[in-house]
Tab-separated table of N, CA and C in Angstrom:
chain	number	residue	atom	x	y	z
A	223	UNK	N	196.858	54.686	161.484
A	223	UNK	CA	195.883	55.645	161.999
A	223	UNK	C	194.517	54.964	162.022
A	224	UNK	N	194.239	54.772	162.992
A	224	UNK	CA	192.664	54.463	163.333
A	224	UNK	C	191.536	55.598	162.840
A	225	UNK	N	190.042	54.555	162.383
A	225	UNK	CA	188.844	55.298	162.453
A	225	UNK	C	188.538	56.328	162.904
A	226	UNK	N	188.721	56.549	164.075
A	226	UNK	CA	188.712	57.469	165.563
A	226	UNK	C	188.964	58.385	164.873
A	227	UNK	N	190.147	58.638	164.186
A	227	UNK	CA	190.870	60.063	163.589
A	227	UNK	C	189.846	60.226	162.724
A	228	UNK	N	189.324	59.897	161.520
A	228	UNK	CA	188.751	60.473	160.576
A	228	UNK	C	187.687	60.688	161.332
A	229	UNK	N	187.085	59.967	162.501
A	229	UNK	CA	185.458	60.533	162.875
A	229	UNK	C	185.965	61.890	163.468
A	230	UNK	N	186.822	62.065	164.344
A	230	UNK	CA	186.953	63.143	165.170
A	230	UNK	C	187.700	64.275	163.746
A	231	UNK	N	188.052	64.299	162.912
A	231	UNK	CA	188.644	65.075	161.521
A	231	UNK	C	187.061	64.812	160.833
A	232	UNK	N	186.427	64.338	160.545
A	232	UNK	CA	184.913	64.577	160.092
A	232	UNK	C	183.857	66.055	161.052
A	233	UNK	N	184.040	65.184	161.877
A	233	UNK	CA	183.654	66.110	162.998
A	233	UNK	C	183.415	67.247	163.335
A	234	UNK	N	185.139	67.624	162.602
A	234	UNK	CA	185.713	69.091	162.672
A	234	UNK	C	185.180	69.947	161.688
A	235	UNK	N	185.275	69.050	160.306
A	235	UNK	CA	184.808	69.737	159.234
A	235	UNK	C	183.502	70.142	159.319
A	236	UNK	N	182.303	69.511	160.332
A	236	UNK	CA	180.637	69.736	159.922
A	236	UNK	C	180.622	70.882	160.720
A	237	UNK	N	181.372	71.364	161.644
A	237	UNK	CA	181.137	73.062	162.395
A	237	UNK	C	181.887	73.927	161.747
A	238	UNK	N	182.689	73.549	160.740
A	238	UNK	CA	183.721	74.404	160.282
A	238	UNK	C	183.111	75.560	159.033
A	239	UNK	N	182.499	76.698	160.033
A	239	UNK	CA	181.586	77.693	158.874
A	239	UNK	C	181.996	79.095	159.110
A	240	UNK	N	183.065	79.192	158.587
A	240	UNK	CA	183.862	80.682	158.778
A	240	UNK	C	182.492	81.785	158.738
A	241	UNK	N	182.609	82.444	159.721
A	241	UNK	CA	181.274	83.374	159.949
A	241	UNK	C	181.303	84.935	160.319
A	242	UNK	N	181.161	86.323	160.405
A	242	UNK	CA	181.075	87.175	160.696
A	242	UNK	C	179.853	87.138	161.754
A	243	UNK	N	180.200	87.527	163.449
A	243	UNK	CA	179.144	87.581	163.930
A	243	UNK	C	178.635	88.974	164.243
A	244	UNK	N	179.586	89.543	163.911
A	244	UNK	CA	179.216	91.217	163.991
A	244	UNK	C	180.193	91.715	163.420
A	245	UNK	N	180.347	93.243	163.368
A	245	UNK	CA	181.234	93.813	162.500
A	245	UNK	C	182.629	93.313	163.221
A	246	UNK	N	182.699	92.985	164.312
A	246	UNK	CA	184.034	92.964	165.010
A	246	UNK	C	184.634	91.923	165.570
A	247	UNK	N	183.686	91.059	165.285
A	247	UNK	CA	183.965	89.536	166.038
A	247	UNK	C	183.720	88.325	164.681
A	248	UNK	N	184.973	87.517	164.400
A	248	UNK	CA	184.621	86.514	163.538
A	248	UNK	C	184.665	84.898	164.242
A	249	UNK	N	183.837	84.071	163.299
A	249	UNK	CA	183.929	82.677	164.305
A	249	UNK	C	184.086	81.861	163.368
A	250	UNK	N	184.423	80.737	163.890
A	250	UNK	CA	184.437	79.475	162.694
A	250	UNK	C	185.411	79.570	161.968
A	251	UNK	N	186.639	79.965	162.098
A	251	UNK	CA	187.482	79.770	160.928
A	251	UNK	C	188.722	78.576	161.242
A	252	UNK	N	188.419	78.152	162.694
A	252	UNK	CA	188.738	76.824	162.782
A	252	UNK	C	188.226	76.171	163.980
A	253	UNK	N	187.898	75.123	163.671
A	253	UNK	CA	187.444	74.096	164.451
A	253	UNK	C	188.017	72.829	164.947
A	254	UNK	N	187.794	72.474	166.599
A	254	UNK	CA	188.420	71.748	166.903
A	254	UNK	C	187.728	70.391	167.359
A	255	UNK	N	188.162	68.915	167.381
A	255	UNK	CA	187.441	68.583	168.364
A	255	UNK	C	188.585	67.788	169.121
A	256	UNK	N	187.730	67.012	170.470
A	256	UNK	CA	188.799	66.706	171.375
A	256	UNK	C	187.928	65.151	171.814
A	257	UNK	N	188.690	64.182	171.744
A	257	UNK	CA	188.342	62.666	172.127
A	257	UNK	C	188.837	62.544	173.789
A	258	UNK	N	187.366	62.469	174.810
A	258	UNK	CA	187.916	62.425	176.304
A	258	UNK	C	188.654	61.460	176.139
A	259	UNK	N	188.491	60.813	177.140
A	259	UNK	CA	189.740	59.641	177.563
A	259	UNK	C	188.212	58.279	177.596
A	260	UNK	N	186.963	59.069	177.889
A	260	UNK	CA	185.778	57.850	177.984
A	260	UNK	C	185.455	57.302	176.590
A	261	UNK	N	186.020	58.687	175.415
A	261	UNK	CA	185.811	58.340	174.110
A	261	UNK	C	184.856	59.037	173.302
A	262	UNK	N	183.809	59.879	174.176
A	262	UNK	CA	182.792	60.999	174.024
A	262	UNK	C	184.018	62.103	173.586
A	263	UNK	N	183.372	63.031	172.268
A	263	UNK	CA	183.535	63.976	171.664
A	263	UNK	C	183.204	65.037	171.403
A	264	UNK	N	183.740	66.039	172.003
A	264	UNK	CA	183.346	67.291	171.732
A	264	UNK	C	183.911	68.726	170.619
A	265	UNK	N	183.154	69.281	170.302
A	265	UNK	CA	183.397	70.286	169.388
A	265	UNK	C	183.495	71.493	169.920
A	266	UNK	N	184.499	72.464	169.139
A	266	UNK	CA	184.267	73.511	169.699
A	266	UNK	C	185.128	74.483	168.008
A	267	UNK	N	184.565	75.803	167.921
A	267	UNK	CA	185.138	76.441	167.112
A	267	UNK	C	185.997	77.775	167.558
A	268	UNK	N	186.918	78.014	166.856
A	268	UNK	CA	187.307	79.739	167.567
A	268	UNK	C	186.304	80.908	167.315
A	269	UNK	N	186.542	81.646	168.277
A	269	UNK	CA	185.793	83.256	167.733
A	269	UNK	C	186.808	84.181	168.441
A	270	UNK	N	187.284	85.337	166.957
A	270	UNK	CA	188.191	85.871	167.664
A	270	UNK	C	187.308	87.327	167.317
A	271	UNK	N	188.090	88.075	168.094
A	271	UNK	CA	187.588	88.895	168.253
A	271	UNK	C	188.585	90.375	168.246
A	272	UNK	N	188.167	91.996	168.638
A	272	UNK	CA	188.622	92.753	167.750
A	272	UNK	C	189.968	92.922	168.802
A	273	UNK	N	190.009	92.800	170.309
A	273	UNK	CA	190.462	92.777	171.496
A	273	UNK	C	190.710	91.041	172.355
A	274	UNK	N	191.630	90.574	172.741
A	274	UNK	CA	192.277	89.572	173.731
A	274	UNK	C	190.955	88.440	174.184
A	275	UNK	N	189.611	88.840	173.820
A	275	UNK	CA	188.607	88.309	174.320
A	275	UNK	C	188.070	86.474	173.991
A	276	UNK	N	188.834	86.822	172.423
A	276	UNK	CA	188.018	85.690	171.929
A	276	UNK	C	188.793	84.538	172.504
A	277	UNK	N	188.538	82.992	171.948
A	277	UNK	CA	188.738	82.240	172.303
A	277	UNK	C	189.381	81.148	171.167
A	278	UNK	N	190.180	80.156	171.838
A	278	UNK	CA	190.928	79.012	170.218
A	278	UNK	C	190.007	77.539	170.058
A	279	UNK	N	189.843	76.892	169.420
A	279	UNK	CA	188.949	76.301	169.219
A	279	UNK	C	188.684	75.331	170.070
A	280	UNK	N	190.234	74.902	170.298
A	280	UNK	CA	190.457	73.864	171.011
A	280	UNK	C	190.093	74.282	172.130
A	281	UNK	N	190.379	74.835	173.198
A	281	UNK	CA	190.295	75.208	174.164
A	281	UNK	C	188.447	75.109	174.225
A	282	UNK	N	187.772	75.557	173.434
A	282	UNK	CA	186.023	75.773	172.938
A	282	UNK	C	185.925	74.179	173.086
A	283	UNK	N	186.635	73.587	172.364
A	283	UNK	CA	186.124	72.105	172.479
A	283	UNK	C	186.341	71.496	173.906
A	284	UNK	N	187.659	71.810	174.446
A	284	UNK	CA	187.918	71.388	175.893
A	284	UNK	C	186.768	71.853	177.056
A	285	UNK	N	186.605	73.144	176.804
A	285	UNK	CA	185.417	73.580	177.536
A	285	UNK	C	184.556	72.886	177.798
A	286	UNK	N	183.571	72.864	176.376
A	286	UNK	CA	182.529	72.243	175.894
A	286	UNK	C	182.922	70.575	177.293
A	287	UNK	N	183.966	69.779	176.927
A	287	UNK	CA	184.146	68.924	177.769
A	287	UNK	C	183.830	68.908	179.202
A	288	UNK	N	184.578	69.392	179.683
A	288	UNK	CA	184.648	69.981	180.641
A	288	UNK	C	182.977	70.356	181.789
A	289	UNK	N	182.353	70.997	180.891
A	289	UNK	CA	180.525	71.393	181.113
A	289	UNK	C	180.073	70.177	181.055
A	290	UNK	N	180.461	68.821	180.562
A	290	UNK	CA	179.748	67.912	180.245
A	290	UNK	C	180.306	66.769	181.321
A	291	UNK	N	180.910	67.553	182.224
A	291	UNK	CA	181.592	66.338	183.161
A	291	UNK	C	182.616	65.946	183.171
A	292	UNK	N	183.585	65.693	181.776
A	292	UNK	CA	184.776	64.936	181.866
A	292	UNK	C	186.098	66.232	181.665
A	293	UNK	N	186.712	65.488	181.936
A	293	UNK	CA	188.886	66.518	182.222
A	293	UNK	C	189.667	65.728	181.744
A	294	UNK	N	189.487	64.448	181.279
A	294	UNK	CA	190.620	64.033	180.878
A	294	UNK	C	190.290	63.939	179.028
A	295	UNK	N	191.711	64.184	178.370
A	295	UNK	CA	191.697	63.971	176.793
A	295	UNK	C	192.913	63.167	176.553
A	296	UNK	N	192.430	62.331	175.657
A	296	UNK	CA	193.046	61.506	174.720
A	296	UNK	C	193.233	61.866	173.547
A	297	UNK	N	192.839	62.398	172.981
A	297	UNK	CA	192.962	63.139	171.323
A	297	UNK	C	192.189	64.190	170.895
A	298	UNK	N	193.130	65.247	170.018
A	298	UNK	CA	193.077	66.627	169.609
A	298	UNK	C	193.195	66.971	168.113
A	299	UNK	N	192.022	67.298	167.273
A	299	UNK	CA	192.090	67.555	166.295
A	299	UNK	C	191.650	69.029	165.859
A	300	UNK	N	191.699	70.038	165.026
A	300	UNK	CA	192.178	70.881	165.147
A	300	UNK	C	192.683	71.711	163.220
A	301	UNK	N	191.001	72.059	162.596
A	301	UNK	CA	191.566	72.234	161.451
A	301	UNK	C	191.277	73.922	160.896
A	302	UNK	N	191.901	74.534	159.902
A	302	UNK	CA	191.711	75.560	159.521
A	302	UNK	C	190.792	75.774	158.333
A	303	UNK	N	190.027	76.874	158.415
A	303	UNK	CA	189.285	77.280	157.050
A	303	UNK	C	189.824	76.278	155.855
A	304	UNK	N	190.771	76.214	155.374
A	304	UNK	CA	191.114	74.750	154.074
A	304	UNK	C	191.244	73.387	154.521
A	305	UNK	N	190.706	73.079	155.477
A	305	UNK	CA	190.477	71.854	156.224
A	305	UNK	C	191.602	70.829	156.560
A	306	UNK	N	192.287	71.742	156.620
A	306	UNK	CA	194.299	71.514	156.817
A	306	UNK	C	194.021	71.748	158.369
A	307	UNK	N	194.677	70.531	159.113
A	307	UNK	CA	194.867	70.107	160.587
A	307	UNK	C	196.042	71.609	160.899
A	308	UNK	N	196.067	71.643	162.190
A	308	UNK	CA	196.776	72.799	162.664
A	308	UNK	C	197.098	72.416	163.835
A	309	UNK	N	198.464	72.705	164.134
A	309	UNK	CA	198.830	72.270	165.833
A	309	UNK	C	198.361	73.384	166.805
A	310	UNK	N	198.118	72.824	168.000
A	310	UNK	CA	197.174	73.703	169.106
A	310	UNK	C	198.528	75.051	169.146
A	311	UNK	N	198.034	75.863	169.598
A	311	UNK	CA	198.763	77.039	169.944
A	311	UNK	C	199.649	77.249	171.467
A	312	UNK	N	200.043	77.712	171.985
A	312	UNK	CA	200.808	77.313	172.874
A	312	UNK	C	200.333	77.807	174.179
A	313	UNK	N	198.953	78.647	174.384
A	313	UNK	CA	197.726	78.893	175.050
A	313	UNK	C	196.978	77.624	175.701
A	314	UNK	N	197.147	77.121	174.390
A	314	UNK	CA	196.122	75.362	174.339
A	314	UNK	C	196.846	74.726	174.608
A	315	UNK	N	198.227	74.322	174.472
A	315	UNK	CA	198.532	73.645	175.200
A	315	UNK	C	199.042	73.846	176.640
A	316	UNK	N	199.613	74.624	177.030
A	316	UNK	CA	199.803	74.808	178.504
A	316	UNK	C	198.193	74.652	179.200
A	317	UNK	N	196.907	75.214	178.597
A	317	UNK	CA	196.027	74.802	179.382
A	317	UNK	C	195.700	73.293	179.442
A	318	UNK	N	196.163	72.644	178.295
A	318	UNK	CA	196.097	70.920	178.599
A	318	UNK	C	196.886	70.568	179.599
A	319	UNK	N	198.365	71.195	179.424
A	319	UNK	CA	199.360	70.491	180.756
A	319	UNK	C	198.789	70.521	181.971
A	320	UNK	N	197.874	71.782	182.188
A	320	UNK	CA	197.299	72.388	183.335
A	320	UNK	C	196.482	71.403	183.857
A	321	UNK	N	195.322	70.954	183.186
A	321	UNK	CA	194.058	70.405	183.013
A	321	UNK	C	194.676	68.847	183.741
A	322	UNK	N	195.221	68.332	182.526
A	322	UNK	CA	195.913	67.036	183.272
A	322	UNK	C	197.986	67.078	183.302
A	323	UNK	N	198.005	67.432	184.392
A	323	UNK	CA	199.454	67.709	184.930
A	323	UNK	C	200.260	66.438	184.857
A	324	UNK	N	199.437	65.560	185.462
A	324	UNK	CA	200.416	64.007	185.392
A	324	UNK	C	200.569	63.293	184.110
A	325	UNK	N	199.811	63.496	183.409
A	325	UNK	CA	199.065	62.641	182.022
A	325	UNK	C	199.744	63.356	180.617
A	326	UNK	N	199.535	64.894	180.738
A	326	UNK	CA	199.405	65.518	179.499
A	326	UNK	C	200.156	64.807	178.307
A	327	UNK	N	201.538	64.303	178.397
A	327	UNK	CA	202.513	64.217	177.587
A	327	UNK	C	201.952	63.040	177.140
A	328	UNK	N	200.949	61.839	177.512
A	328	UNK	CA	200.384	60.875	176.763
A	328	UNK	C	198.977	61.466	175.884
A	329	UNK	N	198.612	63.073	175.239
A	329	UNK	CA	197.462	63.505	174.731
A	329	UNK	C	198.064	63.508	173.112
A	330	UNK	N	196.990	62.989	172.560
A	330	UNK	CA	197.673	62.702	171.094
A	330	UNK	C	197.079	63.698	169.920
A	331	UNK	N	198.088	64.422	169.744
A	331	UNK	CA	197.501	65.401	168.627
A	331	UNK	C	197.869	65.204	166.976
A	332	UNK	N	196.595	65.287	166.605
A	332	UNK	CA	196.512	65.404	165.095
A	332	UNK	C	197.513	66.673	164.104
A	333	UNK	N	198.796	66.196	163.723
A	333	UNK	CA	199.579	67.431	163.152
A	333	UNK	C	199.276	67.550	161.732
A	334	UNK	N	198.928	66.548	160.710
A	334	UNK	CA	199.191	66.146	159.882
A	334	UNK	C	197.993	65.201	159.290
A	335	UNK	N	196.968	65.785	159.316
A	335	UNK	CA	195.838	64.337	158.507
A	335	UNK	C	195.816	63.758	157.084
A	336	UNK	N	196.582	64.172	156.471
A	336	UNK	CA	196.915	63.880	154.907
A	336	UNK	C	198.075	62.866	155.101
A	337	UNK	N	198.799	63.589	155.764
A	337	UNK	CA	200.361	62.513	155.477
A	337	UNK	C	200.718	61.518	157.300
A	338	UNK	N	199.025	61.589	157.944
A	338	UNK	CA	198.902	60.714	158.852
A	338	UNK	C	199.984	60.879	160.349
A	339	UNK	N	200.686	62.427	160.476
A	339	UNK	CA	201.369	62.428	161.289
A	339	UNK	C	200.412	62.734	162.848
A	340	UNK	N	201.148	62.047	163.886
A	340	UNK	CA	200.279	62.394	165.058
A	340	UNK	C	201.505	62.468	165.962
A	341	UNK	N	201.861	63.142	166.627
A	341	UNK	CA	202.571	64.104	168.008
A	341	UNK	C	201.607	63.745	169.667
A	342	UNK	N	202.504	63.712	170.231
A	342	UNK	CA	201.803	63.781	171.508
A	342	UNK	C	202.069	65.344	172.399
A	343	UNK	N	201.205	65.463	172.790
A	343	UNK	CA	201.150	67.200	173.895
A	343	UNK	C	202.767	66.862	174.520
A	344	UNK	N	202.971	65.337	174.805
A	344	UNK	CA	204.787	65.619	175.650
A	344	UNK	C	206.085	65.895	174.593
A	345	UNK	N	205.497	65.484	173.466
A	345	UNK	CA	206.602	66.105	172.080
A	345	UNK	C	206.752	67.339	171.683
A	346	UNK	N	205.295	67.950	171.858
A	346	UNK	CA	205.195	69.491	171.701
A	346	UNK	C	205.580	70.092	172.862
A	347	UNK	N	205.515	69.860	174.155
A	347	UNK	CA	205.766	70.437	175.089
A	347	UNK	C	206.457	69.778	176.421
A	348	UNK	N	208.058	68.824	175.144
A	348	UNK	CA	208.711	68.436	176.327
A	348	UNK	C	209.399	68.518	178.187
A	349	UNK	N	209.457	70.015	178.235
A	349	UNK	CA	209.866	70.076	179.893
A	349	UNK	C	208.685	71.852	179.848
A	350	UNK	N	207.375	71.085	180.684
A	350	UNK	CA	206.976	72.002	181.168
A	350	UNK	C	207.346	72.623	182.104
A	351	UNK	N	206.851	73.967	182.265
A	351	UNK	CA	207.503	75.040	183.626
A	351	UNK	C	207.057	74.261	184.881
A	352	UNK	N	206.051	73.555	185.195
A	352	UNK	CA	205.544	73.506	186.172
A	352	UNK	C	205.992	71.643	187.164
């Protein structure tokens, strides 16, 4: 496991501030970030909310990308309130397959940062629908 991982797992941890933003909406209880393919990093946290509205972190971090110009990702990290890595949800990933259709199955996700396991988006989501 390369540097890369702990900066982008560092990363995660400095936004990671479980928060009440109103009585009905909570944020921060996990944070993601996402390594483009240029190598620029972005953050993003969840906020869920009381109704279908809110959003997953990852997807917040892809965004965040996305506004800044770039679509393609190379790596996905992705941790919970105990700073335990978490695999994307299955929301997040079909919007990666989406995002990059030809590519996805080479996007490398963080399953495991303690015991160093890493998965690719085509292991998690061997025969997409599309």
């Amino acid at each position: 496991m390369d540097n890369k991982w702990r900066e982008l797992y560092d990363a995660a941890k400095q936004v990671l501030k479980p928060r009440d933003v109103s009585k009905i909406i909570e944020a921060g209880r996990v944070s993601a970030e996402v390594q483009s393919a240029s190598g620029k990093i972005y953050v993003g946290i969840c906020v869920d909310t009381a109704c279908t509205l809110g959003i997953c972190a990852e997807r917040n971090a892809i965004f965040n990308m996305i506004t800044n110009g770039e679509d393609a990702i190379k790596r996905v990290v992705a941790i919970d309130r105990d700073s335990k890595t978490v695999p994307p949800c299955g929301a997040c990933r079909e919007f990666m397959a989406q995002l990059m259709p030809e590519e996805y199955r080479k996007i490398e996700i963080m399953m495991d940062y303690e015991n160093k396991r890493i998965a690719t988006l085509g292991d998690l989501t061997p025969e997409w629908w599309i």
